[in-house]
Amino acid sequence: MYISARERSILTLIVKQNDGIPLSDIAKSLEVSTRTIQRDLKGIEDILAEFNLSLKKSINGFGVVGNLDDRVNLMSFLGTLDHEEYTPEERQVVLLSHLLHVREPVKLYALANELNVTVATVSNDLIKVEKWLNQFQLTLIKKRGYGVEVVGDEVIIRRALSKLISENLNEDYFYQILSGVEEEQTAISRVVLKRLMHYVDLATVKKVKDTIDKWRITLVEEMVDSSYVGLIVHVTLAIERLKQGERIELRGEYLDSLQTYKEFALAKSLADELEKVMDIQIPDEEVGYISMHLRAVKWMNQKEEVLEGSDLQLAVTVKKFIDEVGKELNLSLADDALYQGLVAHLKPAMYRMSQRMKIHNPLLEKIKDDYAELFHAVKTVAKRIFHSLDIPDEEIGFLVMHFGSVLEIRRKKAELKALVICSSGIGSSKLLASRLNKEFPEITMLKNASLFELGQFQLNEYDLVISTVPLQGVDHYFHVKPFLSKDEVQTIRNYLDNVLTEKAVVWKENALQPKKGTAPPYSQHFFKVVGDINEDIQFILQQFEVKDLKPDILENNLAYLCKSYQEKKMIDSYQEVLSALLEREKLGGLAIPGTTLALFHTRHRQIKQPFFSVYDLQEPLLRRGMDNQSILVKRILILLAPEEFAEHRLALMSYISALIIESESTIQLFEQEEEIEIKQFLANQFKTYLQDIFEKEWTT
């Protein structure tokens, strides 16, 4: 069966959307017109039919009807295809590979024919290709009647090729190819590999690998995997370019300086072996080029002996670097592991930067997101300390990882206690607690409480007091939204880093071990606790429903639901419970940021039984979110508990609210799935919850 690249992309989009995706969104994603997508839909229907699936059109757009196994089979099949057509990203990678390898003008129509697209499409792709080349100071020449050509120094051309490969070909897949076992890999990597092999014979790659493997046996130290793969690619490209007559040119004085380093001798010994195996002459300039790569290699268990000269200067610079970052963050960062790690990292890194050798950091965006303030501090100080170097964000990201690992270890060693306060104690407080657990793993004991329970606690026993409502007479606490904003997370983080991570750690191992001669503390009370929780679980699952609400304002629908709860004897006065739910929303928004859900929850004396259910709105409504922003809500969740409820029973209700935002997959579950799927999920989670209770009782 032939499936075009666009059909593949359309199928991938609609199969993943349970609620449907609008035609305009599909067209926008694929950068084509809606008319083009409409023409493709007939072919999409035929392909779906082959997998016992069908195309569904609803008010939300297009989706797929069929069971999960058939969907999985379709997605698996799409992943195995060899494509003759390319997505825009694939086309740009193919164009880059072609233009970097062919050092002569290429006509636009020839590129268009090869890619099976129009000349206009190629011209548009070349705009993005040119931006990618600019980072290497390479020039893309485009002239009418002349064609397209990349112009630049051969050293830079090879660096660009290495960067292109490293961005799209991971180490695991590279090993698979060399071993002849090609397993699943992203489509973009297959395209890059195919194009690389068009210009580089696989047999050459294997010969280079085998030669490097034999040469590595003679080395005292072992290089890390990423450097090993990089060296294979680096040398293979050098040999292929030599065969094509493209030689490196290095200034005499620069080549002389390279020969003074130990890496040149290593490069020379490798070149001698390659000459025998490949039957090729490798000039000194190429040996110098290989030595440049070896100087930037990372070695296993790399430790720097700081003795004199450049090493001593680097050591002093690293100490200053650590101190300055500490001042930026108002922290003491003195740590021997951090110092040793940075010295080992920066020696090859500084050489890479001085030679403008590009490096790929696949974790860069996550590092920027997770360590925003640290990234800013490290970048600011690095540019000040290493002012003579142009430091890319990729290198900054690796430096941040060194600092971040030390901070994480320090945080994990701190045993901190936190008290979380909200008006009801079951909904917002648990949502907040979940965020705190995720953002601050150093908090090892976290207690939830309602506002009217505040007087029962000695606040000075807690390292941190956080509340979703204003507290009277409390000297120091953090007043936050139930769904912590990034600014609030950063404020709390600063407090913990500046004050609490310096506290002495006292491990209380004896207190955690059972006393000698005592039996595990099973008692009648324990079994009552389990019995209560089991009873609540059974009632919640029995009453749980996912139900459509009538097209009406939300307040009327809530009134209808509360009346139904009263009829089922779960509450006494529906008016009072309704009023409590609406008042709770006025205290702070109930819509969950980043979702289409709103969690209406309360504890009240008129509530007799714990309850949880999900309801679909006929028309989405804008409601106030926990971050005080307006959020489009499609589903509401109702969570109710009696006002006088034992702590162990209240904990179960809090557990339910935490499940909702536990992960992206649970959010999607509560946003999209039907009653049977959510009910089964809850049952499985409740089982785990009970097992944890037994396990804790057994081990404490």
XYZ file of C-alpha atoms in Angstrom:
700
model
C 0.000 0.000 0.000
C 1.417 3.406 -0.979
C 0.946 6.189 1.545
C 2.253 9.673 0.854
C 4.057 11.770 3.455
C 1.046 14.078 3.795
C -1.368 11.177 4.221
C 0.934 9.763 6.883
C 0.939 13.092 8.723
C -2.858 13.442 8.509
C -3.362 9.917 9.848
C -0.975 10.540 12.724
C -2.866 13.701 13.690
C -6.392 12.271 13.603
C -5.625 8.892 15.208
C -4.216 10.626 18.288
C -7.250 12.918 18.728
C -10.134 11.242 20.558
C -12.331 14.341 20.401
C -11.543 15.172 16.783
C -9.328 17.799 15.172
C -10.684 20.636 12.982
C -9.886 20.674 9.287
C -8.271 24.103 9.658
C -5.907 22.796 12.366
C -4.802 19.909 10.152
C -4.152 22.292 7.254
C -2.237 24.703 9.480
C -0.099 21.915 10.941
C 0.866 20.648 7.479
C 1.208 24.137 5.929
C -1.302 23.485 3.149
C -4.823 24.691 2.330
C -8.004 23.141 3.711
C -8.985 22.280 0.142
C -5.824 20.182 -0.193
C -6.683 18.294 3.000
C -10.247 17.709 1.773
C -8.890 16.139 -1.401
C -6.688 13.828 0.682
C -9.539 12.610 2.888
C -10.821 10.097 0.306
C -7.438 8.381 0.355
C -7.431 8.553 4.165
C -10.771 6.714 4.279
C -9.409 3.939 2.037
C -6.320 3.516 4.212
C -8.381 3.391 7.409
C -10.668 0.750 5.897
C -7.639 -1.515 5.404
C -7.221 -1.506 9.206
C -10.936 -1.944 10.076
C -11.153 1.743 10.989
C -13.324 4.548 9.656
C -13.233 8.324 9.427
C -15.569 10.209 11.781
C -16.642 13.819 11.355
C -18.135 15.644 14.344
C -18.581 19.211 15.493
C -15.024 19.025 16.865
C -13.546 17.949 13.531
C -12.197 14.692 12.178
C -11.384 11.600 14.178
C -11.089 7.838 13.834
C -13.643 5.203 14.822
C -12.371 1.741 15.759
C -10.875 -0.301 18.557
C -7.516 0.370 20.182
C -5.722 -2.665 18.706
C -6.546 -1.579 15.149
C -5.309 1.947 15.911
C -2.048 0.564 17.287
C -1.642 -1.651 14.190
C -2.087 1.361 11.921
C 0.453 3.476 13.834
C 2.930 0.587 13.846
C 2.526 0.188 10.084
C 3.094 3.912 9.492
C 6.310 3.692 11.487
C 7.718 0.971 9.216
C 7.200 2.739 5.890
C 10.024 3.839 3.623
C 8.863 7.191 2.353
C 9.416 8.589 -1.095
C 7.767 11.846 -0.079
C 8.975 14.049 2.744
C 7.524 16.290 5.422
C 8.829 19.907 5.426
C 11.341 19.074 8.179
C 12.554 16.005 6.286
C 12.893 18.003 3.055
C 15.058 20.586 4.791
C 17.354 17.912 6.236
C 17.641 16.282 2.794
C 18.420 19.654 1.182
C 21.100 20.407 3.770
C 22.713 17.006 3.329
C 22.700 17.332 -0.457
C 24.024 20.907 -0.602
C 26.764 20.305 1.964
C 28.032 17.241 0.101
C 27.851 18.580 -3.459
C 30.254 21.512 -3.762
C 28.798 22.886 -6.985
C 25.665 24.774 -8.045
C 22.457 22.733 -8.165
C 19.440 23.840 -10.183
C 16.226 24.408 -8.261
C 14.217 22.267 -10.657
C 16.627 19.366 -10.065
C 16.078 19.610 -6.310
C 12.323 19.889 -6.845
C 12.268 16.770 -9.025
C 14.320 14.814 -6.532
C 11.973 15.738 -3.679
C 8.808 15.413 -5.757
C 7.642 18.959 -4.933
C 7.349 22.272 -6.767
C 10.170 24.761 -7.274
C 8.214 27.197 -5.078
C 8.224 24.654 -2.224
C 11.984 24.189 -2.523
C 12.482 27.971 -2.505
C 10.457 28.228 0.693
C 12.442 25.382 2.315
C 15.706 27.094 1.400
C 14.783 30.060 3.614
C 14.958 27.780 6.674
C 18.001 25.959 5.310
C 19.810 29.295 4.999
C 19.059 30.162 8.640
C 20.514 26.816 9.743
C 23.677 27.423 7.679
C 24.124 30.944 9.069
C 25.000 29.557 12.507
C 28.179 28.176 10.886
C 28.923 31.360 8.950
C 28.268 29.419 5.733
C 26.795 31.288 2.751
C 23.952 30.027 0.594
C 24.264 31.489 -2.920
C 21.036 31.623 -4.947
C 21.163 33.063 -8.464
C 18.743 32.815 -11.361
C 20.259 30.626 -14.053
C 23.082 29.612 -11.711
C 21.329 27.519 -9.098
C 22.002 27.042 -5.395
C 25.355 26.456 -3.715
C 26.830 26.427 -0.191
C 30.074 28.381 0.062
C 32.496 28.181 2.977
C 35.724 26.767 4.334
C 36.085 22.974 4.157
C 36.623 22.754 7.941
C 33.313 24.548 8.496
C 31.540 22.388 5.898
C 32.590 19.252 7.778
C 31.513 20.701 11.125
C 28.113 21.461 9.644
C 27.798 17.908 8.318
C 28.742 16.465 11.714
C 26.186 18.711 13.411
C 23.471 17.647 10.958
C 24.157 13.991 11.685
C 24.392 14.404 15.474
C 21.071 16.255 15.549
C 19.242 13.468 13.755
C 21.068 10.227 14.478
C 21.303 8.869 18.023
C 24.038 6.564 19.253
C 21.805 3.521 19.756
C 20.596 3.605 16.173
C 24.144 4.130 14.908
C 25.206 0.905 16.664
C 22.207 -0.918 15.172
C 23.162 0.121 11.646
C 26.769 -0.947 12.100
C 25.668 -4.314 13.488
C 23.154 -4.810 10.676
C 20.169 -4.824 13.052
C 17.941 -1.856 12.256
C 15.229 -1.377 14.856
C 12.600 1.315 15.303
C 13.852 4.876 14.860
C 12.317 8.248 14.129
C 11.539 8.909 10.474
C 13.777 11.956 10.376
C 16.775 9.853 11.439
C 16.097 7.276 8.737
C 16.026 10.044 6.134
C 19.316 11.495 7.329
C 20.934 8.052 7.390
C 19.671 7.278 3.888
C 21.122 10.525 2.570
C 24.394 10.068 4.430
C 24.780 6.588 2.976
C 24.093 8.052 -0.471
C 27.412 9.905 -0.179
C 29.264 7.676 2.312
C 29.598 3.971 1.679
C 28.468 1.875 4.646
C 31.492 -0.364 4.113
C 33.715 2.690 4.690
C 31.945 3.479 7.958
C 32.453 -0.095 9.165
C 36.141 -0.067 8.210
C 36.641 3.203 10.066
C 34.818 1.812 13.122
C 36.885 -1.391 13.146
C 40.116 0.606 12.815
C 39.154 2.960 15.637
C 38.200 -0.025 17.814
C 41.684 -1.551 17.387
C 43.324 1.836 17.967
C 41.281 2.389 21.159
C 42.854 -0.738 22.709
C 46.174 1.108 22.804
C 44.720 4.068 24.708
C 45.142 4.505 28.444
C 41.697 6.083 28.843
C 38.308 5.174 27.377
C 36.211 7.792 25.610
C 32.491 8.190 26.291
C 29.999 6.795 23.764
C 28.976 10.141 22.298
C 32.618 11.039 21.603
C 33.264 7.571 20.144
C 30.394 7.898 17.674
C 31.420 11.468 16.926
C 34.958 10.336 16.115
C 33.689 7.655 13.712
C 31.513 10.201 11.895
C 34.305 12.792 11.945
C 36.926 10.441 10.448
C 34.539 8.888 7.924
C 33.578 12.292 6.566
C 37.255 13.269 6.400
C 38.133 10.176 4.340
C 35.191 10.588 1.968
C 35.980 14.270 1.455
C 39.617 13.389 0.793
C 38.507 10.903 -1.881
C 36.514 13.692 -3.494
C 39.546 15.973 -3.514
C 38.218 18.260 -0.753
C 41.228 18.846 1.483
C 41.617 20.705 4.765
C 43.877 23.767 4.680
C 45.505 24.796 7.952
C 47.897 27.723 8.387
C 51.497 26.603 8.983
C 51.813 28.233 12.404
C 48.472 26.805 13.526
C 49.455 23.296 12.385
C 52.757 23.696 14.235
C 50.904 24.590 17.437
C 48.639 21.530 17.108
C 51.697 19.273 16.840
C 52.776 20.283 20.356
C 49.746 18.606 21.949
C 49.584 14.929 22.924
C 46.381 14.595 20.868
C 48.366 15.115 17.666
C 50.451 12.017 18.413
C 47.233 10.062 19.054
C 45.756 11.364 15.798
C 48.947 10.423 13.928
C 48.839 6.834 15.246
C 45.189 6.547 14.157
C 45.950 8.052 10.736
C 48.754 5.528 10.208
C 46.305 2.657 10.840
C 43.679 4.219 8.562
C 46.187 4.602 5.728
C 46.885 0.850 5.827
C 43.226 -0.176 5.949
C 41.798 2.401 3.529
C 44.775 2.494 1.131
C 44.841 6.285 1.246
C 47.388 8.993 2.027
C 46.407 11.224 4.955
C 48.346 14.531 4.950
C 49.458 16.327 8.113
C 46.639 18.858 7.743
C 44.105 16.029 8.063
C 46.002 14.623 11.049
C 45.763 18.080 12.597
C 42.016 18.087 11.873
C 41.600 14.726 13.670
C 43.663 16.020 16.607
C 41.303 19.008 16.892
C 38.454 16.563 17.399
C 40.436 14.493 19.924
C 41.168 17.598 21.988
C 37.400 18.055 22.398
C 36.737 14.414 23.318
C 35.227 13.469 26.686
C 36.958 10.577 28.446
C 35.568 8.112 30.965
C 36.341 9.013 34.611
C 38.069 12.118 33.350
C 39.975 13.915 36.119
C 42.197 16.904 35.677
C 45.520 17.113 37.485
C 45.841 20.804 38.238
C 49.574 21.447 38.252
C 50.690 24.414 36.202
C 50.174 26.499 33.116
C 46.772 26.401 31.466
C 45.453 23.761 33.903
C 46.208 25.976 36.901
C 44.653 28.973 35.168
C 41.550 26.935 34.410
C 41.359 25.777 38.039
C 41.464 29.356 39.315
C 38.877 30.396 36.720
C 36.552 27.549 37.695
C 36.724 28.477 41.387
C 35.893 32.080 40.498
C 33.100 30.869 38.233
C 31.532 28.825 41.072
C 31.816 31.731 43.526
C 30.246 34.211 41.097
C 27.315 31.914 40.295
C 26.818 31.484 44.057
C 26.684 35.264 44.499
C 24.113 35.554 41.699
C 21.919 33.022 43.507
C 22.844 34.190 47.026
C 24.027 30.652 47.828
C 27.194 28.960 48.955
C 28.104 26.526 46.172
C 31.451 25.352 47.562
C 31.549 21.683 46.603
C 34.501 19.525 45.574
C 32.436 17.360 43.203
C 31.157 20.481 41.416
C 34.683 21.860 41.116
C 36.155 18.600 39.751
C 33.244 18.119 37.362
C 33.516 21.621 35.913
C 37.294 21.391 35.469
C 36.912 18.087 33.625
C 34.098 19.460 31.461
C 35.505 22.901 30.689
C 38.918 21.915 29.360
C 37.595 20.254 26.171
C 34.579 22.581 26.135
C 36.737 25.709 26.009
C 38.697 24.246 23.143
C 35.482 23.407 21.294
C 34.275 26.959 21.735
C 37.590 28.529 20.717
C 37.488 26.480 17.503
C 33.751 27.191 17.007
C 33.033 23.462 17.062
C 29.277 22.976 17.446
C 27.828 20.706 20.120
C 24.326 19.243 20.389
C 22.423 19.296 23.684
C 19.134 17.366 23.340
C 18.058 18.406 26.877
C 18.488 22.147 26.321
C 14.815 23.154 26.303
C 14.025 21.025 29.364
C 17.012 22.502 31.220
C 15.861 26.030 30.383
C 12.371 25.215 31.629
C 13.297 23.290 34.791
C 16.212 25.511 35.867
C 15.209 28.928 34.519
C 16.843 31.044 37.238
C 19.953 28.842 37.427
C 20.302 28.943 33.628
C 20.123 32.743 33.660
C 22.698 32.982 36.467
C 25.161 30.553 34.853
C 24.819 32.249 31.455
C 25.332 35.728 32.935
C 28.436 34.724 34.895
C 29.889 32.542 32.106
C 29.772 35.427 29.638
C 31.515 37.627 32.220
C 34.182 35.112 33.274
C 34.864 33.617 29.832
C 34.402 36.891 27.978
C 36.776 35.985 25.160
C 34.617 32.996 24.132
C 31.318 32.899 22.291
C 29.390 30.488 24.540
C 26.306 28.919 22.906
C 23.238 27.975 24.936
C 24.024 24.288 24.355
C 27.232 24.645 26.399
C 25.457 26.729 29.039
C 22.953 23.879 29.363
C 25.717 21.377 30.150
C 27.213 23.738 32.746
C 23.787 24.152 34.362
C 23.547 20.351 34.665
C 26.716 20.364 36.818
C 25.353 23.037 39.145
C 21.869 21.530 39.124
C 23.074 18.070 40.144
C 24.813 19.498 43.224
C 21.714 21.469 44.218
C 19.480 18.436 43.737
C 21.719 16.259 45.933
C 21.755 18.967 48.572
C 17.982 19.296 48.496
C 17.385 15.566 48.747
C 19.517 15.415 51.897
C 17.318 18.008 53.606
C 14.359 16.630 55.564
C 11.768 19.382 55.496
C 8.236 19.568 56.913
C 5.508 21.624 55.275
C 1.953 22.509 56.254
C -0.564 23.239 53.473
C -3.721 25.175 54.312
C -6.864 25.732 52.228
C -10.469 26.581 53.065
C -11.888 23.040 52.828
C -8.799 20.867 53.119
C -9.695 18.253 50.477
C -9.490 19.702 47.011
C -7.215 22.676 46.622
C -4.834 21.611 49.375
C -4.173 18.244 47.732
C -3.741 19.806 44.304
C -1.262 22.177 45.898
C 0.421 19.328 47.765
C 0.884 17.417 44.512
C 2.614 20.394 42.931
C 4.804 20.844 45.999
C 5.850 17.172 45.932
C 6.766 17.507 42.280
C 8.604 20.841 42.535
C 10.285 20.350 45.948
C 11.362 16.740 46.539
C 13.246 17.828 49.681
C 9.898 18.169 51.473
C 9.690 14.740 53.070
C 6.651 15.354 55.281
C 3.689 17.309 53.988
C 0.517 17.870 56.027
C -2.817 19.095 54.584
C -5.312 20.980 56.731
C -8.381 23.174 56.403
C -8.543 26.742 57.647
C -10.669 25.893 60.698
C -8.101 23.233 61.739
C -5.226 25.749 61.823
C -5.398 26.223 65.606
C -4.592 22.560 66.151
C -1.050 22.921 64.762
C 2.196 24.286 66.188
C 3.389 26.270 63.160
C 6.935 26.591 64.477
C 7.314 22.814 64.028
C 7.076 23.262 60.235
C 9.823 24.509 57.941
C 7.288 25.846 55.489
C 3.683 27.049 55.796
C 1.764 27.541 52.556
C -1.842 28.661 52.276
C -4.360 29.303 49.505
C -6.232 31.736 51.788
C -5.012 34.718 53.865
C -3.966 33.754 57.404
C -4.482 36.097 60.350
C -1.822 36.285 63.043
C 0.722 34.139 61.181
C 4.103 35.847 60.874
C 5.655 33.963 57.995
C 3.835 31.946 55.371
C 3.419 31.831 51.597
C 0.028 32.870 50.220
C -0.303 31.144 46.840
C -2.801 29.978 44.253
C -3.879 26.304 44.459
C -2.155 25.632 41.138
C 1.291 27.102 41.824
C 2.417 29.654 39.262
C 6.009 29.672 38.022
C 6.696 32.864 39.980
C 5.362 31.302 43.184
C 7.465 28.176 42.631
C 10.539 30.360 42.187
C 9.779 32.403 45.344
C 9.488 29.232 47.440
C 12.565 27.757 45.775
C 14.593 30.845 46.661
C 13.451 30.569 50.266
C 14.360 26.885 50.494
C 17.714 27.321 48.769
C 18.713 30.360 50.784
C 17.618 29.201 54.231
C 16.651 25.572 54.568
C 19.142 23.632 52.443
C 21.922 24.797 54.775
C 20.323 23.208 57.840
C 22.144 20.255 59.336
C 20.823 16.853 58.346
C 20.057 14.542 61.236
C 19.188 11.035 60.139
C 16.858 9.310 62.564
C 17.454 5.750 61.508
C 16.756 4.306 64.956
C 13.352 5.930 65.050
C 12.508 4.343 61.713
C 13.314 0.807 62.885
C 10.906 -1.297 65.002
C 11.985 -1.723 68.617
C 13.625 -5.031 69.436
C 11.210 -7.602 70.728
C 8.103 -5.760 69.538
C 5.661 -7.141 67.014
C 4.455 -5.161 64.015
C 1.879 -2.685 65.299
C -1.215 -4.384 63.918
C -4.268 -3.520 66.005
C -8.013 -3.332 65.945
C -7.674 0.353 65.022
C -5.624 -0.495 61.930
C -8.265 -2.863 60.624
C -10.966 -0.270 61.326
C -9.008 2.270 59.282
C -8.731 -0.193 56.393
C -12.398 -1.085 56.750
C -13.461 2.583 56.608
C -11.342 3.266 53.531
C -12.574 0.111 51.806
C -16.181 1.120 52.537
C -15.600 4.590 51.056
C -13.927 3.110 47.972
C -16.856 0.795 47.344
C -19.372 3.638 47.707
C -17.409 5.998 45.430
C -17.066 3.363 42.691
C -20.728 2.357 43.024
C -21.952 5.956 42.606
C -19.310 7.100 40.101
C -20.643 8.308 36.759
C -19.618 10.199 33.644
C -22.741 11.972 32.474
C -23.798 14.655 29.980
C -25.365 17.772 31.466
C -28.228 19.650 29.856
C -27.425 22.757 27.783
C -27.918 25.280 30.594
C -25.887 27.658 32.742
C -23.482 25.935 35.085
C -25.231 27.120 38.258
C -28.492 25.448 37.154
C -26.669 22.240 36.319
C -24.993 22.217 39.723
C -28.398 22.692 41.354
C -29.764 19.745 39.349
C -26.849 17.555 40.445
C -27.181 18.487 44.105
C -30.894 17.650 44.009
C -30.061 14.224 42.568
C -27.524 13.659 45.369
C -30.214 14.505 47.902
C -32.590 12.021 46.285
C -29.898 9.356 46.644
C -29.554 10.207 50.368
C -25.923 11.288 49.926
C -26.670 14.808 51.167
C -29.437 16.320 53.290
C -29.941 19.863 52.001
C -29.078 20.374 48.346
C -29.420 24.188 48.734
C -26.673 24.358 51.367
C -24.287 22.097 49.440
C -24.926 24.055 46.233
C -24.241 27.298 48.075
C -21.004 25.839 49.496
C -19.797 24.817 46.015
C -20.497 28.256 44.540
C -18.918 30.022 47.519
C -15.851 27.825 47.131
C -15.480 29.025 43.522
C -15.700 32.650 44.678
C -12.825 32.095 47.130
C -10.563 31.028 44.254
C -11.031 29.685 40.744
C -11.711 25.968 40.368
C -10.695 25.492 36.730
C -7.352 23.657 36.500
C -4.739 25.565 34.428
C -3.506 23.753 31.343
C -6.635 21.569 31.179
C -10.307 21.777 30.193
C -11.368 20.618 33.671
C -12.849 22.343 36.710
C -12.842 20.611 40.102
C -15.830 21.644 42.258
C -15.171 20.395 45.772
C -16.272 21.057 49.324
C -16.657 19.594 52.803
C -19.962 20.303 54.473
C -22.074 19.121 57.400
C -24.976 18.365 55.005
C -22.840 15.851 53.075
C -23.304 12.309 54.392
C -21.244 10.189 52.002
C -17.981 10.733 50.065
C -18.598 11.215 46.356
C -16.735 11.750 43.089
C -18.050 11.978 39.520
C -17.435 13.598 36.120
C -19.853 15.620 33.983
C -19.651 16.837 30.392
C -20.870 20.311 29.464
C -22.868 20.570 26.233
C -21.218 23.919 25.516
C -17.751 24.817 26.871
C -17.793 27.655 29.408
C -15.202 30.197 30.518
C -14.588 29.887 34.262
C -12.078 31.392 36.640
C -8.974 29.249 36.962
C -6.820 28.487 39.982
C -4.300 30.914 38.501
C -7.032 33.597 38.275
C -7.036 33.379 34.476
C -10.127 32.543 32.423
C -10.097 28.906 31.293
C -12.377 27.180 28.788
C -13.995 24.302 30.705
C -15.492 21.267 28.955
C -15.825 18.921 31.925
C -16.549 19.482 35.599
C -15.547 17.114 38.376
C -17.508 16.965 41.647
C -15.686 15.899 44.828
C -17.645 15.929 48.096
C -16.842 14.887 51.675
C -18.557 15.240 55.069
C -17.304 18.088 57.252
C -16.631 15.776 60.190
C -14.582 13.127 58.452
C -11.782 11.051 59.970
C -8.315 11.978 58.757
C -7.687 8.609 57.091
C -10.969 8.907 55.165
C -10.226 12.495 54.166
C -6.836 11.356 52.891
C -8.560 9.127 50.317
C -10.512 12.107 48.950
C -7.320 14.126 48.748
C -5.693 11.213 46.934
C -8.418 11.354 44.273
C -7.865 15.060 43.623
C -4.115 14.454 43.295
C -4.691 11.688 40.732
C -6.316 14.172 38.360
C -3.120 16.137 37.762
C -0.600 13.398 38.487
C 0.662 13.376 34.901
C -0.212 14.381 31.354
C -1.769 10.962 30.801
C -4.081 11.234 33.838
C -5.161 14.720 32.811
C -5.994 13.363 29.357
C -7.884 10.463 30.938
C -10.131 12.735 32.998
C -10.555 15.139 30.081
C -11.521 12.625 27.400
C -12.319 9.092 28.532
C -15.718 7.560 29.224
C -17.132 6.110 32.432
C -15.807 2.557 32.089
C -12.210 3.685 31.441
C -12.092 6.201 34.302
C -13.833 3.815 36.697
C -11.316 1.072 35.903
C -8.470 3.510 36.404
C -9.836 4.553 39.800
C -10.276 0.931 40.849
C -6.656 0.149 39.968
C -5.390 3.224 41.819
C -7.487 2.418 44.896
C -6.004 -1.066 44.931
C -2.512 0.434 44.928
C -3.574 2.874 47.648
C -4.678 0.029 49.922
C -1.539 -1.979 49.191
C 0.585 1.020 50.226
C -1.309 1.281 53.508
C -0.591 -2.373 54.309
C 3.041 -2.008 53.254
C 3.581 1.027 55.484
C 1.946 -0.746 58.416
C 4.194 -3.772 57.912
C 7.442 -1.810 57.662
C 6.929 0.738 60.469
